[in-house]
Amino acid sequence: ETGVTQTPRHLVMGMTNKKSLKCEQHLGHNAMYWYKQSAKKPLELMFVYSLEERVENNSVPSRFSPECPNSSHLFLHLHTLQPEDSALYLCASSAAATYEQYFGPGTRLTVT
Amino acid sequence: EDQVTQSPEALRLQEGESSSLNCSYTVSGLRGLFWYRQDPGKGPEFLFTLYSAGEEKEKERLKATLTKKESFLHITAPKPEDSATYLCAVQAAGGQNFVFGPGTRLSVLP
């Protein structure tokens, strides 16, 4: 595997389900990010982890819970989501929190 | 509040017809301005980083420039494979946040 990988690529979940999105980077980077991309809206930064510590949390609802167990892996735990949470969720990594980011292919999430 | 706008929202060009995309920004001290390309169903692909007014970067048919208020992405003699959405983002000095613009959707017709 190379670059940034995300699993699953597609996810359909009900509002009462609990699921997790996984991201793995193979670039030796120290910072990782979660973004939300909705139709007709700009990319929204959700969380930033630098050296496994959360350094940014942009007022994201508590039904989204990130976890960064090491510098190569990032998870987004989801529970009791709403239909408006349906979107493309993108993971990215960078050498440091001030450098250009490299994105994964995203997880297309649909909440029914 | 840091803001990024991009124009036009969509642009259709004939193959070989050069043009420019605009990214205007408001930020409290710029650390860096980033250009990305995004193809449908894929994550954004990094193109350029610009750090200070007057800086220019080139890659194949693309050239990015930066002033104190805006950045331009010039596309010279585009080809159909240049069709994509082009995203601009800024990072303010002293922060970890990245603010993205809404993008310009470019279509290059053969």
PDB file of C-alpha atoms in Angstrom:
ATOM      1  CA  GLU A   1       0.000   0.000   0.000  1.00  0.00           C
ATOM      2  CA  THR A   2       1.155   3.505  -0.745  1.00  0.00           C
ATOM      3  CA  GLY A   3      -0.027   6.983   0.163  1.00  0.00           C
ATOM      4  CA  VAL A   4      -3.154   7.344   2.285  1.00  0.00           C
ATOM      5  CA  THR A   5      -5.749   4.580   2.391  1.00  0.00           C
ATOM      6  CA  GLN A   6      -9.277   4.667   3.797  1.00  0.00           C
ATOM      7  CA  THR A   7     -11.747   1.915   4.609  1.00  0.00           C
ATOM      8  CA  PRO A   8     -14.518   1.327   3.953  1.00  0.00           C
ATOM      9  CA  ARG A   9     -14.950   3.234   0.693  1.00  0.00           C
ATOM     10  CA  HIS A  10     -18.736   3.222   1.034  1.00  0.00           C
ATOM     11  CA  LEU A  11     -20.888   2.951   4.160  1.00  0.00           C
ATOM     12  CA  VAL A  12     -24.633   3.007   4.689  1.00  0.00           C
ATOM     13  CA  MET A  13     -25.794   3.189   8.279  1.00  0.00           C
ATOM     14  CA  GLY A  14     -28.964   3.803  10.199  1.00  0.00           C
ATOM     15  CA  MET A  15     -29.264   6.608  12.718  1.00  0.00           C
ATOM     16  CA  THR A  16     -28.961   4.216  15.659  1.00  0.00           C
ATOM     17  CA  ASN A  17     -25.892   2.342  14.381  1.00  0.00           C
ATOM     18  CA  LYS A  18     -22.298   2.637  15.547  1.00  0.00           C
ATOM     19  CA  LYS A  19     -19.552   2.386  12.947  1.00  0.00           C
ATOM     20  CA  SER A  20     -15.924   3.426  12.504  1.00  0.00           C
ATOM     21  CA  LEU A  21     -13.959   4.833   9.594  1.00  0.00           C
ATOM     22  CA  LYS A  22     -10.312   3.892   9.292  1.00  0.00           C
ATOM     23  CA  CYS A  23      -7.420   5.795   7.750  1.00  0.00           C
ATOM     24  CA  GLU A  24      -3.821   4.657   7.337  1.00  0.00           C
ATOM     25  CA  GLN A  25      -0.916   6.658   5.950  1.00  0.00           C
ATOM     26  CA  HIS A  26       2.229   5.057   4.522  1.00  0.00           C
ATOM     27  CA  LEU A  27       4.177   8.321   4.062  1.00  0.00           C
ATOM     28  CA  GLY A  28       5.960   8.613   7.413  1.00  0.00           C
ATOM     29  CA  HIS A  29       3.990  11.776   8.257  1.00  0.00           C
ATOM     30  CA  ASN A  30       3.394  13.194  11.745  1.00  0.00           C
ATOM     31  CA  ALA A  31       0.045  14.955  11.288  1.00  0.00           C
ATOM     32  CA  MET A  32      -3.337  13.530  10.300  1.00  0.00           C
ATOM     33  CA  TYR A  33      -6.693  15.138   9.544  1.00  0.00           C
ATOM     34  CA  TRP A  34     -10.381  14.379   9.102  1.00  0.00           C
ATOM     35  CA  TYR A  35     -12.423  16.459   6.654  1.00  0.00           C
ATOM     36  CA  LYS A  36     -16.096  16.435   5.688  1.00  0.00           C
ATOM     37  CA  GLN A  37     -17.049  17.198   2.076  1.00  0.00           C
ATOM     38  CA  SER A  38     -20.751  17.807   1.435  1.00  0.00           C
ATOM     39  CA  ALA A  39     -22.366  18.629  -1.866  1.00  0.00           C
ATOM     40  CA  LYS A  40     -22.226  22.325  -2.711  1.00  0.00           C
ATOM     41  CA  LYS A  41     -20.069  23.128   0.345  1.00  0.00           C
ATOM     42  CA  PRO A  42     -16.325  23.627   0.770  1.00  0.00           C
ATOM     43  CA  LEU A  43     -14.196  21.033   2.496  1.00  0.00           C
ATOM     44  CA  GLU A  44     -14.665  21.366   6.258  1.00  0.00           C
ATOM     45  CA  LEU A  45     -11.789  20.521   8.573  1.00  0.00           C
ATOM     46  CA  MET A  46     -13.070  18.434  11.498  1.00  0.00           C
ATOM     47  CA  PHE A  47     -10.032  17.284  13.487  1.00  0.00           C
ATOM     48  CA  VAL A  48      -6.254  17.660  13.409  1.00  0.00           C
ATOM     49  CA  TYR A  49      -3.803  15.331  15.124  1.00  0.00           C
ATOM     50  CA  SER A  50      -0.140  16.253  15.371  1.00  0.00           C
ATOM     51  CA  LEU A  51       2.239  13.657  16.873  1.00  0.00           C
ATOM     52  CA  GLU A  52      -0.848  11.723  18.014  1.00  0.00           C
ATOM     53  CA  GLU A  53      -2.242  14.645  20.016  1.00  0.00           C
ATOM     54  CA  ARG A  54      -5.460  16.366  18.971  1.00  0.00           C
ATOM     55  CA  VAL A  55      -4.585  19.970  18.227  1.00  0.00           C
ATOM     56  CA  GLU A  56      -7.729  21.152  16.468  1.00  0.00           C
ATOM     57  CA  ASN A  57     -11.414  20.365  16.902  1.00  0.00           C
ATOM     58  CA  ASN A  58     -13.620  22.614  14.837  1.00  0.00           C
ATOM     59  CA  SER A  59     -16.840  22.514  16.872  1.00  0.00           C
ATOM     60  CA  VAL A  60     -17.711  19.060  15.636  1.00  0.00           C
ATOM     61  CA  PRO A  61     -20.748  17.369  17.263  1.00  0.00           C
ATOM     62  CA  SER A  62     -19.907  14.731  19.857  1.00  0.00           C
ATOM     63  CA  ARG A  63     -21.494  12.007  17.727  1.00  0.00           C
ATOM     64  CA  PHE A  64     -18.162  12.100  15.845  1.00  0.00           C
ATOM     65  CA  SER A  65     -15.279  10.800  17.964  1.00  0.00           C
ATOM     66  CA  PRO A  66     -11.722  10.652  16.566  1.00  0.00           C
ATOM     67  CA  GLU A  67      -8.952   8.356  17.714  1.00  0.00           C
ATOM     68  CA  CYS A  68      -5.279   8.409  16.744  1.00  0.00           C
ATOM     69  CA  PRO A  69      -3.475   5.414  18.320  1.00  0.00           C
ATOM     70  CA  ASN A  70      -0.202   6.120  16.469  1.00  0.00           C
ATOM     71  CA  SER A  71       1.131   8.419  13.768  1.00  0.00           C
ATOM     72  CA  SER A  72       0.099   6.045  10.964  1.00  0.00           C
ATOM     73  CA  HIS A  73      -3.508   5.337  11.920  1.00  0.00           C
ATOM     74  CA  LEU A  74      -6.572   7.510  12.418  1.00  0.00           C
ATOM     75  CA  PHE A  75     -10.122   6.472  13.179  1.00  0.00           C
ATOM     76  CA  LEU A  76     -13.443   8.298  13.184  1.00  0.00           C
ATOM     77  CA  HIS A  77     -16.017   6.635  15.401  1.00  0.00           C
ATOM     78  CA  LEU A  78     -19.626   7.376  14.478  1.00  0.00           C
ATOM     79  CA  HIS A  79     -22.773   6.969  16.590  1.00  0.00           C
ATOM     80  CA  THR A  80     -26.368   8.172  16.423  1.00  0.00           C
ATOM     81  CA  LEU A  81     -25.721  10.141  13.243  1.00  0.00           C
ATOM     82  CA  GLN A  82     -28.264  12.310  11.453  1.00  0.00           C
ATOM     83  CA  PRO A  83     -29.187  12.260   7.746  1.00  0.00           C
ATOM     84  CA  GLU A  84     -27.377  15.598   7.292  1.00  0.00           C
ATOM     85  CA  ASP A  85     -24.142  13.827   8.231  1.00  0.00           C
ATOM     86  CA  SER A  86     -24.234  12.029   4.880  1.00  0.00           C
ATOM     87  CA  ALA A  87     -21.118  13.180   3.022  1.00  0.00           C
ATOM     88  CA  LEU A  88     -17.688  12.185   1.760  1.00  0.00           C
ATOM     89  CA  TYR A  89     -15.284  11.874   4.694  1.00  0.00           C
ATOM     90  CA  LEU A  90     -11.684  12.470   3.729  1.00  0.00           C
ATOM     91  CA  CYS A  91      -8.556  11.666   5.665  1.00  0.00           C
ATOM     92  CA  ALA A  92      -5.277  13.469   5.008  1.00  0.00           C
ATOM     93  CA  SER A  93      -1.739  13.456   6.357  1.00  0.00           C
ATOM     94  CA  SER A  94       1.212  15.844   6.232  1.00  0.00           C
ATOM     95  CA  ALA A  95       4.832  15.861   7.323  1.00  0.00           C
ATOM     96  CA  ALA A  96       3.939  18.466   9.936  1.00  0.00           C
ATOM     97  CA  ALA A  97       0.823  20.449  10.743  1.00  0.00           C
ATOM     98  CA  THR A  98       1.988  23.321   8.553  1.00  0.00           C
ATOM     99  CA  TYR A  99       2.857  21.404   5.408  1.00  0.00           C
ATOM    100  CA  GLU A 100       0.831  20.398   2.363  1.00  0.00           C
ATOM    101  CA  GLN A 101      -1.591  17.550   2.896  1.00  0.00           C
ATOM    102  CA  TYR A 102      -1.982  14.270   1.058  1.00  0.00           C
ATOM    103  CA  PHE A 103      -5.508  12.935   0.907  1.00  0.00           C
ATOM    104  CA  GLY A 104      -7.019   9.485   0.857  1.00  0.00           C
ATOM    105  CA  PRO A 105      -9.831   8.518  -1.542  1.00  0.00           C
ATOM    106  CA  GLY A 106     -12.535   9.119   1.070  1.00  0.00           C
ATOM    107  CA  THR A 107     -15.432   7.175   2.568  1.00  0.00           C
ATOM    108  CA  ARG A 108     -18.835   7.920   1.073  1.00  0.00           C
ATOM    109  CA  LEU A 109     -21.209   7.822   4.067  1.00  0.00           C
ATOM    110  CA  THR A 110     -24.976   7.636   3.751  1.00  0.00           C
ATOM    111  CA  VAL A 111     -27.117   7.903   6.887  1.00  0.00           C
ATOM    112  CA  THR A 112     -30.655   6.559   6.483  1.00  0.00           C
TER     113      THR A 112
ATOM    114  CA  GLU B   1     -12.539  34.965  10.424  1.00  0.00           C
ATOM    115  CA  ASP B   2     -10.415  33.406   7.687  1.00  0.00           C
ATOM    116  CA  GLN B   3     -12.245  33.156   4.354  1.00  0.00           C
ATOM    117  CA  VAL B   4     -11.530  31.847   0.865  1.00  0.00           C
ATOM    118  CA  THR B   5     -13.575  32.475  -2.262  1.00  0.00           C
ATOM    119  CA  GLN B   6     -12.931  31.129  -5.745  1.00  0.00           C
ATOM    120  CA  SER B   7     -14.078  32.274  -9.159  1.00  0.00           C
ATOM    121  CA  PRO B   8     -15.471  31.364 -11.496  1.00  0.00           C
ATOM    122  CA  GLU B   9     -17.581  28.579 -10.010  1.00  0.00           C
ATOM    123  CA  ALA B  10     -17.352  26.674 -13.305  1.00  0.00           C
ATOM    124  CA  LEU B  11     -15.306  27.190 -16.455  1.00  0.00           C
ATOM    125  CA  ARG B  12     -15.527  25.512 -19.846  1.00  0.00           C
ATOM    126  CA  LEU B  13     -12.563  25.822 -22.190  1.00  0.00           C
ATOM    127  CA  GLN B  14     -11.715  24.470 -25.584  1.00  0.00           C
ATOM    128  CA  GLU B  15      -8.536  22.405 -25.741  1.00  0.00           C
ATOM    129  CA  GLY B  16      -5.618  24.828 -26.115  1.00  0.00           C
ATOM    130  CA  GLU B  17      -7.568  27.833 -24.794  1.00  0.00           C
ATOM    131  CA  SER B  18      -5.546  29.317 -21.910  1.00  0.00           C
ATOM    132  CA  SER B  19      -7.251  30.885 -18.881  1.00  0.00           C
ATOM    133  CA  SER B  20      -6.881  31.670 -15.182  1.00  0.00           C
ATOM    134  CA  LEU B  21      -8.683  30.663 -12.011  1.00  0.00           C
ATOM    135  CA  ASN B  22      -8.900  33.054  -9.084  1.00  0.00           C
ATOM    136  CA  CYS B  23      -8.636  32.449  -5.337  1.00  0.00           C
ATOM    137  CA  SER B  24      -9.278  35.435  -3.059  1.00  0.00           C
ATOM    138  CA  TYR B  25      -8.530  35.137   0.623  1.00  0.00           C
ATOM    139  CA  THR B  26      -8.846  36.955   3.917  1.00  0.00           C
ATOM    140  CA  VAL B  27      -6.578  35.634   6.629  1.00  0.00           C
ATOM    141  CA  SER B  28      -4.948  37.021   9.739  1.00  0.00           C
ATOM    142  CA  GLY B  29      -1.369  36.496   8.613  1.00  0.00           C
ATOM    143  CA  LEU B  30      -0.782  33.955   5.870  1.00  0.00           C
ATOM    144  CA  ARG B  31       1.373  30.931   6.604  1.00  0.00           C
ATOM    145  CA  GLY B  32       0.678  29.232   3.274  1.00  0.00           C
ATOM    146  CA  LEU B  33      -1.722  29.042   0.337  1.00  0.00           C
ATOM    147  CA  PHE B  34      -2.299  25.632  -1.233  1.00  0.00           C
ATOM    148  CA  TRP B  35      -3.730  24.521  -4.578  1.00  0.00           C
ATOM    149  CA  TYR B  36      -5.260  21.087  -5.070  1.00  0.00           C
ATOM    150  CA  ARG B  37      -6.891  19.244  -7.925  1.00  0.00           C
ATOM    151  CA  GLN B  38      -9.854  16.936  -7.260  1.00  0.00           C
ATOM    152  CA  ASP B  39     -11.264  14.417  -9.724  1.00  0.00           C
ATOM    153  CA  PRO B  40     -14.812  13.071  -9.218  1.00  0.00           C
ATOM    154  CA  GLY B  41     -14.989  10.380  -6.543  1.00  0.00           C
ATOM    155  CA  LYS B  42     -11.388  10.939  -5.422  1.00  0.00           C
ATOM    156  CA  GLY B  43      -9.552  12.843  -2.732  1.00  0.00           C
ATOM    157  CA  PRO B  44      -7.813  16.133  -3.543  1.00  0.00           C
ATOM    158  CA  GLU B  45      -4.347  15.898  -5.079  1.00  0.00           C
ATOM    159  CA  PHE B  46      -1.718  18.415  -3.961  1.00  0.00           C
ATOM    160  CA  LEU B  47      -0.391  20.788  -6.638  1.00  0.00           C
ATOM    161  CA  PHE B  48       1.392  23.804  -5.104  1.00  0.00           C
ATOM    162  CA  THR B  49       2.208  25.691  -1.920  1.00  0.00           C
ATOM    163  CA  LEU B  50       2.857  29.449  -2.010  1.00  0.00           C
ATOM    164  CA  TYR B  51       4.146  31.293   1.035  1.00  0.00           C
ATOM    165  CA  SER B  52       4.698  34.963   0.169  1.00  0.00           C
ATOM    166  CA  ALA B  53       3.462  37.632  -2.236  1.00  0.00           C
ATOM    167  CA  GLY B  54       5.316  37.538  -5.531  1.00  0.00           C
ATOM    168  CA  GLU B  55       6.033  33.843  -5.362  1.00  0.00           C
ATOM    169  CA  GLU B  56       5.313  31.698  -8.439  1.00  0.00           C
ATOM    170  CA  LYS B  57       5.358  27.936  -8.976  1.00  0.00           C
ATOM    171  CA  GLU B  58       4.967  25.916 -12.180  1.00  0.00           C
ATOM    172  CA  LYS B  59       4.118  22.341 -13.037  1.00  0.00           C
ATOM    173  CA  GLU B  60       3.540  21.280 -16.633  1.00  0.00           C
ATOM    174  CA  ARG B  61       0.683  23.465 -17.968  1.00  0.00           C
ATOM    175  CA  LEU B  62      -0.096  25.002 -14.552  1.00  0.00           C
ATOM    176  CA  LYS B  63       1.394  28.106 -12.972  1.00  0.00           C
ATOM    177  CA  ALA B  64       0.352  29.480  -9.581  1.00  0.00           C
ATOM    178  CA  THR B  65       0.983  33.045  -8.452  1.00  0.00           C
ATOM    179  CA  LEU B  66       0.350  34.866  -5.171  1.00  0.00           C
ATOM    180  CA  THR B  67      -0.382  38.446  -4.127  1.00  0.00           C
ATOM    181  CA  LYS B  68      -1.338  39.773  -0.692  1.00  0.00           C
ATOM    182  CA  LYS B  69      -5.040  39.259  -1.389  1.00  0.00           C
ATOM    183  CA  GLU B  70      -5.358  36.579  -4.045  1.00  0.00           C
ATOM    184  CA  SER B  71      -3.799  33.752  -5.969  1.00  0.00           C
ATOM    185  CA  PHE B  72      -4.176  32.792  -9.596  1.00  0.00           C
ATOM    186  CA  LEU B  73      -3.856  29.398 -11.200  1.00  0.00           C
ATOM    187  CA  HIS B  74      -2.955  29.920 -14.840  1.00  0.00           C
ATOM    188  CA  ILE B  75      -3.616  27.052 -17.228  1.00  0.00           C
ATOM    189  CA  THR B  76      -1.715  27.238 -20.516  1.00  0.00           C
ATOM    190  CA  ALA B  77      -2.968  25.284 -23.539  1.00  0.00           C
ATOM    191  CA  PRO B  78      -5.133  22.957 -21.431  1.00  0.00           C
ATOM    192  CA  LYS B  79      -5.926  19.390 -22.429  1.00  0.00           C
ATOM    193  CA  PRO B  80      -9.079  17.371 -21.653  1.00  0.00           C
ATOM    194  CA  GLU B  81      -7.193  15.525 -18.897  1.00  0.00           C
ATOM    195  CA  ASP B  82      -6.907  18.851 -17.034  1.00  0.00           C
ATOM    196  CA  SER B  83     -10.659  18.698 -16.418  1.00  0.00           C
ATOM    197  CA  ALA B  84     -11.216  18.588 -12.641  1.00  0.00           C
ATOM    198  CA  THR B  85     -12.242  20.746  -9.701  1.00  0.00           C
ATOM    199  CA  TYR B  86      -9.424  23.008  -8.529  1.00  0.00           C
ATOM    200  CA  LEU B  87      -9.394  23.839  -4.820  1.00  0.00           C
ATOM    201  CA  CYS B  88      -7.579  26.614  -3.007  1.00  0.00           C
ATOM    202  CA  ALA B  89      -6.862  26.566   0.741  1.00  0.00           C
ATOM    203  CA  VAL B  90      -5.116  28.855   3.223  1.00  0.00           C
ATOM    204  CA  GLN B  91      -3.497  28.322   6.563  1.00  0.00           C
ATOM    205  CA  ALA B  92      -3.107  31.237   8.946  1.00  0.00           C
ATOM    206  CA  ALA B  93       0.120  31.885  10.799  1.00  0.00           C
ATOM    207  CA  GLY B  94       0.105  30.507  14.325  1.00  0.00           C
ATOM    208  CA  GLY B  95      -2.732  28.059  13.695  1.00  0.00           C
ATOM    209  CA  GLN B  96      -3.334  24.493  12.638  1.00  0.00           C
ATOM    210  CA  ASN B  97      -6.533  25.206  10.729  1.00  0.00           C
ATOM    211  CA  PHE B  98      -6.855  24.951   6.951  1.00  0.00           C
ATOM    212  CA  VAL B  99      -9.702  26.847   5.240  1.00  0.00           C
ATOM    213  CA  PHE B 100     -10.749  25.648   1.799  1.00  0.00           C
ATOM    214  CA  GLY B 101     -12.561  27.544  -0.927  1.00  0.00           C
ATOM    215  CA  PRO B 102     -15.564  26.092  -2.771  1.00  0.00           C
ATOM    216  CA  GLY B 103     -13.507  25.223  -5.851  1.00  0.00           C
ATOM    217  CA  THR B 104     -13.653  25.923  -9.579  1.00  0.00           C
ATOM    218  CA  ARG B 105     -14.988  23.138 -11.762  1.00  0.00           C
ATOM    219  CA  LEU B 106     -12.956  23.133 -14.991  1.00  0.00           C
ATOM    220  CA  SER B 107     -14.059  21.330 -18.143  1.00  0.00           C
ATOM    221  CA  VAL B 108     -11.726  21.196 -21.136  1.00  0.00           C
ATOM    222  CA  LEU B 109     -13.440  20.113 -24.332  1.00  0.00           C
ATOM    223  CA  PRO B 110     -11.542  18.347 -27.139  1.00  0.00           C
TER     224      PRO B 110
END
